[in-house]
GROMACS .gro file of C-alpha atoms in nm:
model
  467
    1MET     CA    1  -2.146  -1.913   0.244
    2ALA     CA    2  -2.370  -1.831  -0.046
    3GLY     CA    3  -2.499  -1.529  -0.223
    4GLU     CA    4  -2.484  -1.330  -0.540
    5GLU     CA    5  -2.377  -0.974  -0.465
    6THR     CA    6  -2.363  -0.999  -0.086
    7MET     CA    7  -2.254  -1.285   0.132
    8THR     CA    8  -2.443  -1.463   0.406
    9TRP     CA    9  -2.231  -1.611   0.683
   10PHE     CA   10  -2.355  -1.917   0.874
   11LEU     CA   11  -2.290  -1.980   1.242
   12ASP     CA   12  -2.189  -2.347   1.228
   13ALA     CA   13  -1.955  -2.290   0.933
   14ILE     CA   14  -1.788  -2.002   1.117
   15CYS     CA   15  -1.733  -2.222   1.423
   16ARG     CA   16  -1.588  -2.495   1.203
   17HIS     CA   17  -1.348  -2.266   1.016
   18THR     CA   18  -1.227  -2.080   1.325
   19GLY     CA   19  -1.216  -2.375   1.563
   20GLY     CA   20  -1.445  -2.177   1.789
   21ARG     CA   21  -1.663  -2.301   2.074
   22LEU     CA   22  -2.023  -2.187   2.078
   23LEU     CA   23  -2.108  -2.015   2.407
   24ALA     CA   24  -2.453  -1.899   2.299
   25ARG     CA   25  -2.662  -2.003   2.001
   26GLY     CA   26  -2.888  -1.726   1.884
   27GLU     CA   27  -2.895  -1.581   1.536
   28GLU     CA   28  -2.746  -1.832   1.289
   29ARG     CA   29  -2.701  -1.608   0.985
   30PHE     CA   30  -2.494  -1.293   0.956
   31SER     CA   31  -2.505  -1.029   0.685
   32ALA     CA   32  -2.139  -0.923   0.713
   33ILE     CA   33  -1.822  -0.940   0.920
   34SER     CA   34  -1.722  -0.635   1.127
   35THR     CA   35  -1.424  -0.536   1.343
   36ASP     CA   36  -1.535  -0.179   1.414
   37THR     CA   37  -1.842  -0.091   1.619
   38ARG     CA   38  -1.846   0.258   1.466
   39THR     CA   39  -1.949   0.116   1.129
   40LEU     CA   40  -2.127  -0.198   1.247
   41THR     CA   41  -2.492  -0.238   1.146
   42GLY     CA   42  -2.764  -0.476   1.256
   43GLY     CA   43  -2.726  -0.840   1.161
   44GLU     CA   44  -2.346  -0.840   1.141
   45LEU     CA   45  -2.094  -1.059   1.322
   46PHE     CA   46  -1.847  -0.861   1.534
   47PHE     CA   47  -1.491  -0.983   1.592
   48ALA     CA   48  -1.352  -0.839   1.917
   49LEU     CA   49  -0.990  -0.785   1.813
   50ALA     CA   50  -0.728  -0.704   2.077
   51GLY     CA   51  -0.455  -0.465   1.961
   52GLU     CA   52  -0.186  -0.245   2.112
   53ARG     CA   53  -0.416   0.054   2.159
   54TYR     CA   54  -0.765  -0.095   2.176
   55ASP     CA   55  -0.931  -0.414   2.292
   56GLY     CA   56  -1.249  -0.493   2.103
   57HIS     CA   57  -1.390  -0.671   2.408
   58THR     CA   58  -1.436  -0.332   2.575
   59PHE     CA   59  -1.670  -0.237   2.290
   60LEU     CA   60  -1.904  -0.535   2.322
   61PRO     CA   61  -2.181  -0.320   2.479
   62GLN     CA   62  -2.168  -0.091   2.175
   63ALA     CA   63  -2.174  -0.393   1.944
   64TRP     CA   64  -2.489  -0.527   2.109
   65GLU     CA   65  -2.645  -0.180   2.108
   66ARG     CA   66  -2.581  -0.138   1.736
   67GLY     CA   67  -2.750  -0.469   1.659
   68ALA     CA   68  -2.468  -0.720   1.625
   69ALA     CA   69  -2.627  -1.060   1.568
   70GLY     CA   70  -2.324  -1.231   1.715
   71VAL     CA   71  -1.969  -1.183   1.837
   72VAL     CA   72  -1.641  -1.371   1.820
   73VAL     CA   73  -1.442  -1.328   2.141
   74SER     CA   74  -1.139  -1.466   2.322
   75GLN     CA   75  -1.288  -1.401   2.667
   76GLU     CA   76  -1.640  -1.471   2.785
   77PRO     CA   77  -1.869  -1.165   2.782
   78ASP     CA   78  -2.026  -1.043   3.104
   79THR     CA   79  -2.368  -1.032   2.940
   80ILE     CA   80  -2.520  -1.193   2.632
   81PRO     CA   81  -2.847  -1.043   2.505
   82ALA     CA   82  -3.120  -1.289   2.418
   83GLY     CA   83  -3.112  -1.419   2.063
   84ARG     CA   84  -2.746  -1.331   2.000
   85SER     CA   85  -2.468  -1.578   1.923
   86VAL     CA   86  -2.126  -1.589   2.089
   87ILE     CA   87  -1.825  -1.783   1.959
   88LEU     CA   88  -1.521  -1.827   2.184
   89VAL     CA   89  -1.178  -1.866   2.019
   90PRO     CA   90  -0.822  -1.856   2.159
   91ASP     CA   91  -0.719  -1.563   1.935
   92THR     CA   92  -0.973  -1.344   1.757
   93GLN     CA   93  -0.721  -1.206   1.507
   94ARG     CA   94  -0.614  -1.557   1.413
   95ALA     CA   95  -0.977  -1.661   1.382
   96LEU     CA   96  -1.048  -1.365   1.153
   97GLY     CA   97  -0.767  -1.478   0.922
   98ASP     CA   98  -0.878  -1.841   0.932
   99LEU     CA   99  -1.231  -1.747   0.832
  100ALA     CA  100  -1.098  -1.528   0.551
  101HIS     CA  101  -0.881  -1.817   0.433
  102ALA     CA  102  -1.182  -2.047   0.419
  103HIS     CA  103  -1.371  -1.790   0.215
  104ARG     CA  104  -1.075  -1.740  -0.017
  105ARG     CA  105  -1.088  -2.113  -0.094
  106THR     CA  106  -1.422  -2.053  -0.269
  107PHE     CA  107  -1.249  -1.837  -0.531
  108GLU     CA  108  -1.092  -2.003  -0.835
  109GLY     CA  109  -0.964  -1.705  -1.036
  110PRO     CA  110  -0.629  -1.524  -1.030
  111LEU     CA  111  -0.546  -1.369  -0.694
  112ILE     CA  112  -0.261  -1.118  -0.708
  113ALA     CA  113  -0.067  -1.014  -0.398
  114VAL     CA  114   0.151  -0.701  -0.408
  115THR     CA  115   0.418  -0.620  -0.153
  116GLY     CA  116   0.740  -0.417  -0.148
  117SER     CA  117   0.903  -0.127   0.030
  118SER     CA  118   0.727   0.140  -0.175
  119GLY     CA  119   0.479   0.166  -0.459
  120LYS     CA  120   0.245  -0.105  -0.328
  121THR     CA  121  -0.077   0.092  -0.333
  122THR     CA  122  -0.003   0.265  -0.663
  123THR     CA  123   0.082  -0.068  -0.826
  124LYS     CA  124  -0.229  -0.228  -0.680
  125GLU     CA  125  -0.442   0.052  -0.826
  126MET     CA  126  -0.275   0.013  -1.167
  127ILE     CA  127  -0.342  -0.361  -1.167
  128ALA     CA  128  -0.704  -0.304  -1.068
  129SER     CA  129  -0.742  -0.046  -1.344
  130ILE     CA  130  -0.630  -0.308  -1.595
  131LEU     CA  131  -0.823  -0.608  -1.464
  132SER     CA  132  -1.150  -0.420  -1.413
  133ARG     CA  133  -1.163  -0.362  -1.787
  134VAL     CA  134  -1.189  -0.738  -1.832
  135ALA     CA  135  -1.422  -0.850  -1.552
  136PRO     CA  136  -1.540  -0.758  -1.201
  137THR     CA  137  -1.232  -0.711  -0.985
  138LEU     CA  138  -1.198  -0.694  -0.608
  139ALA     CA  139  -0.910  -0.479  -0.485
  140SER     CA  140  -0.795  -0.371  -0.140
  141GLU     CA  141  -0.946  -0.041  -0.033
  142LYS     CA  142  -0.696   0.232   0.051
  143SER     CA  143  -0.408   0.048   0.220
  144PHE     CA  144  -0.598  -0.244   0.374
  145ASN     CA  145  -0.283  -0.453   0.388
  146ASN     CA  146  -0.248  -0.611   0.733
  147PHE     CA  147  -0.396  -0.890   0.947
  148VAL     CA  148  -0.725  -0.700   0.960
  149GLY     CA  149  -0.736  -0.529   0.621
  150VAL     CA  150  -0.657  -0.837   0.411
  151PRO     CA  151  -0.931  -1.052   0.569
  152LEU     CA  152  -1.183  -0.767   0.546
  153THR     CA  153  -1.100  -0.734   0.177
  154LEU     CA  154  -1.145  -1.107   0.120
  155PHE     CA  155  -1.481  -1.097   0.299
  156ARG     CA  156  -1.602  -0.858   0.027
  157MET     CA  157  -1.539  -1.124  -0.237
  158THR     CA  158  -1.857  -1.254  -0.400
  159PRO     CA  159  -1.928  -1.494  -0.689
  160ILE     CA  160  -1.933  -1.204  -0.937
  161HIS     CA  161  -1.561  -1.137  -0.893
  162ARG     CA  162  -1.319  -1.281  -1.147
  163PHE     CA  163  -0.997  -1.119  -1.019
  164VAL     CA  164  -0.869  -1.025  -0.673
  165VAL     CA  165  -0.584  -0.781  -0.605
  166LEU     CA  166  -0.445  -0.756  -0.252
  167GLU     CA  167  -0.179  -0.540  -0.093
  168PHE     CA  168   0.047  -0.695   0.173
  169GLY     CA  169   0.220  -0.474   0.427
  170MET     CA  170   0.431  -0.573   0.726
  171ASN     CA  171   0.624  -0.447   1.027
  172ALA     CA  172   0.794  -0.768   1.138
  173PRO     CA  173   0.917  -1.105   1.015
  174GLY     CA  174   0.644  -1.363   0.969
  175GLU     CA  175   0.366  -1.118   0.889
  176ILE     CA  176   0.376  -1.161   0.511
  177GLU     CA  177   0.409  -1.536   0.565
  178ARG     CA  178   0.079  -1.531   0.754
  179LEU     CA  179  -0.092  -1.306   0.497
  180THR     CA  180   0.022  -1.543   0.223
  181GLU     CA  181  -0.120  -1.835   0.419
  182ILE     CA  182  -0.454  -1.656   0.450
  183ALA     CA  183  -0.484  -1.536   0.089
  184GLU     CA  184  -0.305  -1.811  -0.108
  185PRO     CA  185  -0.206  -1.581  -0.397
  186THR     CA  186  -0.155  -1.730  -0.740
  187ILE     CA  187   0.050  -1.431  -0.858
  188GLY     CA  188   0.308  -1.270  -0.631
  189LEU     CA  189   0.468  -0.931  -0.697
  190ILE     CA  190   0.743  -0.759  -0.496
  191THR     CA  191   0.779  -0.403  -0.623
  192ASN     CA  192   1.120  -0.324  -0.470
  193ILE     CA  193   1.334  -0.362  -0.159
  194GLY     CA  194   1.428  -0.052   0.041
  195HIS     CA  195   1.471   0.080   0.395
  196ALA     CA  196   1.102   0.100   0.488
  197HIS     CA  197   1.051  -0.083   0.823
  198VAL     CA  198   1.425  -0.143   0.860
  199GLY     CA  199   1.386  -0.042   1.224
  200PHE     CA  200   1.184  -0.359   1.286
  201LEU     CA  201   1.398  -0.586   1.067
  202GLY     CA  202   1.755  -0.491   1.156
  203ASN     CA  203   1.895  -0.422   0.810
  204ILE     CA  204   1.793  -0.415   0.446
  205GLU     CA  205   1.870  -0.786   0.411
  206GLY     CA  206   1.611  -0.846   0.682
  207VAL     CA  207   1.363  -0.640   0.480
  208ALA     CA  208   1.435  -0.855   0.174
  209ARG     CA  209   1.382  -1.178   0.368
  210ALA     CA  210   1.052  -1.050   0.506
  211LYS     CA  211   0.924  -0.948   0.163
  212GLY     CA  212   1.044  -1.281   0.023
  213GLU     CA  213   0.800  -1.463   0.252
  214LEU     CA  214   0.539  -1.394  -0.016
  215TRP     CA  215   0.710  -1.610  -0.276
  216LYS     CA  216   0.821  -1.878  -0.031
  217GLY     CA  217   0.463  -1.918   0.085
  218MET     CA  218   0.316  -1.969  -0.262
  219ALA     CA  219   0.231  -2.332  -0.336
  220GLN     CA  220   0.179  -2.261  -0.705
  221GLY     CA  221   0.147  -1.979  -0.955
  222THR     CA  222   0.365  -1.705  -1.097
  223ILE     CA  223   0.608  -1.455  -0.947
  224ALA     CA  224   0.671  -1.115  -1.110
  225VAL     CA  225   1.041  -1.032  -1.077
  226ASN     CA  226   1.188  -0.680  -1.088
  227ARG     CA  227   1.508  -0.728  -1.289
  228ASP     CA  228   1.632  -0.383  -1.185
  229ASP     CA  229   1.641  -0.466  -0.813
  230PRO     CA  230   1.938  -0.693  -0.732
  231ARG     CA  231   1.792  -0.804  -0.400
  232ILE     CA  232   1.473  -0.917  -0.570
  233VAL     CA  233   1.673  -1.099  -0.837
  234THR     CA  234   1.856  -1.280  -0.556
  235LEU     CA  235   1.527  -1.374  -0.390
  236ALA     CA  236   1.396  -1.512  -0.719
  237ALA     CA  237   1.706  -1.729  -0.762
  238ASP     CA  238   1.618  -1.932  -0.451
  239ARG     CA  239   1.602  -2.299  -0.548
  240ARG     CA  240   1.296  -2.342  -0.328
  241LEU     CA  241   1.099  -2.136  -0.582
  242THR     CA  242   1.157  -2.359  -0.884
  243HIS     CA  243   0.796  -2.481  -0.870
  244LEU     CA  244   0.677  -2.128  -0.954
  245SER     CA  245   0.668  -1.984  -1.304
  246ARG     CA  246   0.797  -1.631  -1.348
  247ILE     CA  247   0.763  -1.318  -1.553
  248THR     CA  248   1.020  -1.037  -1.541
  249PHE     CA  249   0.994  -0.661  -1.574
  250GLY     CA  250   1.240  -0.372  -1.573
  251MET     CA  251   1.380  -0.067  -1.748
  252GLU     CA  252   1.754  -0.115  -1.705
  253HIS     CA  253   1.789  -0.489  -1.771
  254PRO     CA  254   1.641  -0.724  -2.033
  255ALA     CA  255   1.296  -0.836  -1.923
  256ASP     CA  256   0.966  -0.977  -2.046
  257VAL     CA  257   0.794  -0.643  -1.981
  258THR     CA  258   0.990  -0.324  -2.038
  259ALA     CA  259   0.966   0.044  -2.136
  260LYS     CA  260   1.142   0.208  -2.429
  261GLY     CA  261   1.145   0.562  -2.565
  262ILE     CA  262   1.063   0.727  -2.232
  263GLU     CA  263   0.947   1.088  -2.267
  264ASP     CA  264   0.915   1.314  -1.963
  265ARG     CA  265   0.598   1.527  -1.998
  266GLY     CA  266   0.653   1.731  -1.684
  267PHE     CA  267   0.345   1.767  -1.468
  268GLU     CA  268   0.150   1.549  -1.713
  269GLY     CA  269   0.360   1.241  -1.634
  270PHE     CA  270   0.544   1.024  -1.887
  271SER     CA  271   0.499   0.865  -2.225
  272PHE     CA  272   0.677   0.543  -2.313
  273THR     CA  273   0.651   0.242  -2.538
  274LEU     CA  274   0.536  -0.065  -2.348
  275GLU     CA  275   0.698  -0.382  -2.480
  276ILE     CA  276   0.572  -0.725  -2.381
  277ARG     CA  277   0.760  -1.037  -2.484
  278PRO     CA  278   0.748  -1.296  -2.626
  279ALA     CA  279   0.438  -1.165  -2.803
  280THR     CA  280   0.646  -0.872  -2.939
  281PHE     CA  281   0.363  -0.640  -2.839
  282GLN     CA  282   0.426  -0.266  -2.841
  283ALA     CA  283   0.198   0.022  -2.743
  284ARG     CA  284   0.254   0.386  -2.660
  285ILE     CA  285   0.149   0.461  -2.301
  286ASP     CA  286   0.052   0.800  -2.161
  287LEU     CA  287   0.112   0.748  -1.791
  288HIS     CA  288  -0.051   1.014  -1.572
  289PHE     CA  289   0.193   0.972  -1.284
  290LEU     CA  290   0.493   1.180  -1.179
  291GLY     CA  291   0.827   1.015  -1.108
  292ARG     CA  292   1.022   0.754  -1.302
  293GLN     CA  293   0.956   0.509  -1.019
  294ASN     CA  294   0.598   0.500  -1.140
  295ILE     CA  295   0.711   0.372  -1.479
  296ALA     CA  296   0.858   0.079  -1.287
  297ASN     CA  297   0.527   0.041  -1.102
  298ALA     CA  298   0.342   0.042  -1.434
  299LEU     CA  299   0.570  -0.229  -1.570
  300SER     CA  300   0.516  -0.440  -1.259
  301ALA     CA  301   0.139  -0.400  -1.296
  302ALA     CA  302   0.162  -0.499  -1.661
  303ALA     CA  303   0.365  -0.808  -1.571
  304ALA     CA  304   0.108  -0.915  -1.312
  305ALA     CA  305  -0.172  -0.864  -1.564
  306VAL     CA  306   0.011  -1.075  -1.824
  307ALA     CA  307   0.040  -1.350  -1.562
  308ALA     CA  308  -0.335  -1.319  -1.505
  309GLY     CA  309  -0.399  -1.381  -1.875
  310VAL     CA  310  -0.498  -1.028  -1.978
  311ALA     CA  311  -0.451  -0.924  -2.340
  312PRO     CA  312  -0.169  -0.672  -2.399
  313GLU     CA  313  -0.407  -0.422  -2.560
  314THR     CA  314  -0.620  -0.418  -2.246
  315ILE     CA  315  -0.312  -0.374  -2.030
  316ALA     CA  316  -0.217  -0.064  -2.229
  317GLU     CA  317  -0.569   0.079  -2.198
  318GLY     CA  318  -0.577   0.020  -1.822
  319LEU     CA  319  -0.244   0.192  -1.763
  320CYS     CA  320  -0.346   0.496  -1.966
  321ALA     CA  321  -0.674   0.523  -1.775
  322CYS     CA  322  -0.524   0.500  -1.426
  323ARG     CA  323  -0.473   0.805  -1.204
  324PRO     CA  324  -0.258   0.839  -0.889
  325PRO     CA  325  -0.416   0.758  -0.552
  326LYS     CA  326  -0.459   1.043  -0.306
  327GLY     CA  327  -0.140   1.157  -0.139
  328ARG     CA  328   0.093   0.979  -0.380
  329MET     CA  329   0.278   1.222  -0.607
  330VAL     CA  330  -0.042   1.407  -0.694
  331PRO     CA  331   0.025   1.739  -0.874
  332ILE     CA  332  -0.193   2.031  -0.764
  333ARG     CA  333  -0.217   2.357  -0.958
  334LEU     CA  334  -0.334   2.650  -0.751
  335PRO     CA  335  -0.465   2.982  -0.883
  336GLY     CA  336  -0.181   3.221  -0.943
  337GLY     CA  337   0.061   2.965  -1.079
  338LEU     CA  338   0.178   2.788  -0.762
  339HIS     CA  339   0.240   2.413  -0.801
  340ILE     CA  340   0.225   2.161  -0.515
  341ILE     CA  341   0.309   1.792  -0.526
  342ASP     CA  342   0.112   1.603  -0.261
  343ASP     CA  343   0.316   1.297  -0.164
  344THR     CA  344   0.200   1.297   0.195
  345TYR     CA  345   0.070   0.943   0.232
  346ASN     CA  346   0.398   0.795   0.353
  347ALA     CA  347   0.776   0.822   0.335
  348ASN     CA  348   1.090   0.614   0.348
  349PRO     CA  349   1.443   0.704   0.233
  350GLU     CA  350   1.401   0.560  -0.116
  351SER     CA  351   1.062   0.716  -0.182
  352VAL     CA  352   1.186   1.057  -0.063
  353ARG     CA  353   1.482   1.038  -0.299
  354HIS     CA  354   1.253   0.944  -0.587
  355ALA     CA  355   1.019   1.234  -0.509
  356VAL     CA  356   1.305   1.483  -0.482
  357GLU     CA  357   1.457   1.360  -0.809
  358THR     CA  358   1.119   1.417  -0.972
  359VAL     CA  359   1.102   1.773  -0.839
  360ALA     CA  360   1.458   1.841  -0.951
  361ALA     CA  361   1.376   1.727  -1.305
  362LEU     CA  362   1.063   1.942  -1.342
  363SER     CA  363   1.101   2.265  -1.537
  364ILE     CA  364   0.933   2.560  -1.364
  365PRO     CA  365   0.979   2.938  -1.375
  366GLY     CA  366   1.018   2.974  -0.999
  367ARG     CA  367   1.195   2.812  -0.705
  368LYS     CA  368   1.169   2.463  -0.561
  369PHE     CA  369   1.069   2.397  -0.200
  370VAL     CA  370   1.062   2.069  -0.007
  371LEU     CA  371   0.882   2.030   0.326
  372LEU     CA  372   0.957   1.693   0.481
  373GLY     CA  373   0.823   1.525   0.793
  374ASP     CA  374   0.999   1.246   0.980
  375MET     CA  375   1.043   0.904   0.821
  376PHE     CA  376   0.925   0.646   1.075
  377GLU     CA  377   1.022   0.285   1.152
  378LEU     CA  378   1.393   0.325   1.077
  379GLY     CA  379   1.509   0.222   1.424
  380GLU     CA  380   1.876   0.272   1.504
  381HIS     CA  381   1.935   0.380   1.144
  382ALA     CA  382   1.701   0.681   1.169
  383THR     CA  383   1.958   0.952   1.243
  384ALA     CA  384   2.198   0.841   0.969
  385LEU     CA  385   1.924   0.792   0.710
  386HIS     CA  386   1.768   1.134   0.776
  387HIS     CA  387   2.115   1.286   0.741
  388GLU     CA  388   2.169   1.101   0.411
  389VAL     CA  389   1.831   1.209   0.276
  390GLY     CA  390   1.905   1.571   0.369
  391SER     CA  391   2.231   1.548   0.176
  392ALA     CA  392   2.049   1.402  -0.124
  393ILE     CA  393   1.798   1.689  -0.119
  394ALA     CA  394   2.080   1.943  -0.122
  395ARG     CA  395   2.265   1.766  -0.403
  396ALA     CA  396   1.945   1.765  -0.608
  397GLY     CA  397   1.958   2.145  -0.612
  398ILE     CA  398   1.644   2.213  -0.409
  399ASP     CA  399   1.630   2.585  -0.327
  400HIS     CA  400   1.456   2.574   0.011
  401LEU     CA  401   1.415   2.292   0.264
  402GLY     CA  402   1.185   2.279   0.565
  403ALA     CA  403   1.158   1.993   0.813
  404ILE     CA  404   0.917   1.891   1.089
  405GLY     CA  405   0.970   1.621   1.350
  406SER     CA  406   1.216   1.467   1.591
  407PHE     CA  407   1.470   1.404   1.316
  408ALA     CA  408   1.433   1.744   1.148
  409PRO     CA  409   1.772   1.860   1.286
  410ASP     CA  410   1.943   1.554   1.135
  411LEU     CA  411   1.779   1.614   0.799
  412VAL     CA  412   1.878   1.980   0.795
  413GLU     CA  413   2.230   1.902   0.915
  414GLY     CA  414   2.275   1.661   0.625
  415ALA     CA  415   2.148   1.919   0.379
  416ARG     CA  416   2.379   2.190   0.513
  417TRP     CA  417   2.673   1.950   0.506
  418ALA     CA  418   2.604   1.898   0.134
  419GLY     CA  419   2.588   2.272   0.067
  420ALA     CA  420   2.224   2.372   0.118
  421LYS     CA  421   2.187   2.743   0.196
  422ASP     CA  422   1.826   2.784   0.308
  423THR     CA  423   1.714   2.519   0.557
  424HIS     CA  424   1.469   2.543   0.845
  425THR     CA  425   1.321   2.324   1.118
  426PHE     CA  426   0.972   2.383   1.256
  427PRO     CA  427   0.805   2.275   1.581
  428ASP     CA  428   0.470   2.204   1.417
  429HIS     CA  429   0.254   2.226   1.106
  430ASP     CA  430   0.137   2.578   1.185
  431ALA     CA  431   0.488   2.718   1.191
  432ALA     CA  432   0.581   2.537   0.870
  433ALA     CA  433   0.267   2.658   0.692
  434ALA     CA  434   0.334   3.017   0.802
  435TRP     CA  435   0.689   2.998   0.664
  436LEU     CA  436   0.562   2.862   0.333
  437ARG     CA  437   0.290   3.124   0.300
  438ASP     CA  438   0.546   3.396   0.357
  439ARG     CA  439   0.793   3.254   0.105
  440LEU     CA  440   0.600   3.093  -0.180
  441ARG     CA  441   0.541   3.297  -0.494
  442PRO     CA  442   0.366   3.235  -0.829
  443GLY     CA  443   0.570   2.993  -1.038
  444ASP     CA  444   0.721   2.814  -0.737
  445LEU     CA  445   0.692   2.440  -0.672
  446LEU     CA  446   0.640   2.278  -0.331
  447LEU     CA  447   0.682   1.907  -0.250
  448VAL     CA  448   0.524   1.792   0.078
  449LYS     CA  449   0.606   1.446   0.211
  450GLY     CA  450   0.639   1.253   0.537
  451SER     CA  451   0.548   0.930   0.709
  452ARG     CA  452   0.179   0.858   0.768
  453GLY     CA  453   0.194   0.948   1.135
  454MET     CA  454   0.327   1.296   1.055
  455ARG     CA  455  -0.007   1.393   0.895
  456MET     CA  456   0.164   1.613   0.638
  457GLU     CA  457  -0.163   1.638   0.443
  458ARG     CA  458  -0.251   1.911   0.694
  459ILE     CA  459  -0.004   2.133   0.511
  460ILE     CA  460  -0.174   2.060   0.179
  461SER     CA  461  -0.515   2.151   0.321
  462ARG     CA  462  -0.381   2.492   0.433
  463PHE     CA  463  -0.336   2.576   0.065
  464THR     CA  464  -0.625   2.390  -0.099
  465GLY     CA  465  -0.889   2.442   0.171
  466GLU     CA  466  -0.980   2.074   0.146
  467ASP     CA  467  -0.977   1.828   0.438
   0.00000   0.00000   0.00000
């Protein structure tokens, strides 16, 4: 595996790292690794991954047609074009991770892994904003945070990179353990512990254990500990982690990295004094993110950067330069004075509460609307948690609440129970958008949020005209 800005992948090395058996020896060099025939180009090696909805083996004809120089499969192909290579493995997803792990072993710099119930992508972007000011930095694209996305990110790593920042997601126990095994992070950050994915993990303690797999899987390095999250503090106290150094961050409790003198600047975000100990460094930060939770994300990013050896001055510059990723508390000003907050990328009970608290704290001349789609992956807790979130929205003083999805009645019932006067459920996006268009006036503020599968960004596009 050699190269300067692009990698070349060699057949025999791939067989060795994946434990694969060579069914056909054709092309021996590959320009890239692919898992998607829609984006595959000539000369690449295609991994036929088998998932719940698709089996990559059914797309082998397309892979050959698009010029794949070779394929990695777990079942023998019906046909093998002349000059193409075929590697047979027991599990193509496992093989993908094993190859990524081998490639990761060629990297000697700091590799930061970020997980948590919310704020992962935002924190990852903040860290990348800081590190990229020092040297070439590889960071996960979008939310490439699973058994496919993490390896594909690692495959983009070349000798020019000096830092790597990865995001780890999960739906079940053992997934973060495997991602940690693949990536071998030297710095591990857990942003927070909340109810996201509780439907797969039983209870919030199960969520904490699953997130804690990151730290338990680290052979060496530094963990960044959120002093304001008691479950994370408990995880960090595990005696099995004494071989890891640690750096702490927080706003409410004494920590190595903290924020003082917080000033709410409305739609412009926050200003605060970043303090980093023991260097007694202080700098005023203009953070262009809505929501106090993003101050916590900024502190976590700063802590990870300190662990990576970045100078405090550079950390401050990187935080000031960063902007929110799409769909994550992005303020939109429309002609005529209407404000929208686009927080449509995802939702869980904690992130909804944070978003609603942000809306409640903003000073505007008009009324405040919230349109919320279902929160997924809450399992048997879904009804109760939607009811609780509805109550929280009402207690925050939101003027008008709309809801879409299977749990919309539970959300609205909770809001009405807590005293909300104007609540509505809608069968689809069209009905919700029509209600909003009829109600919204200049000076009003609308928050739109929901789980990824609810596609709540469709509501945003009705007002902005953008896809």
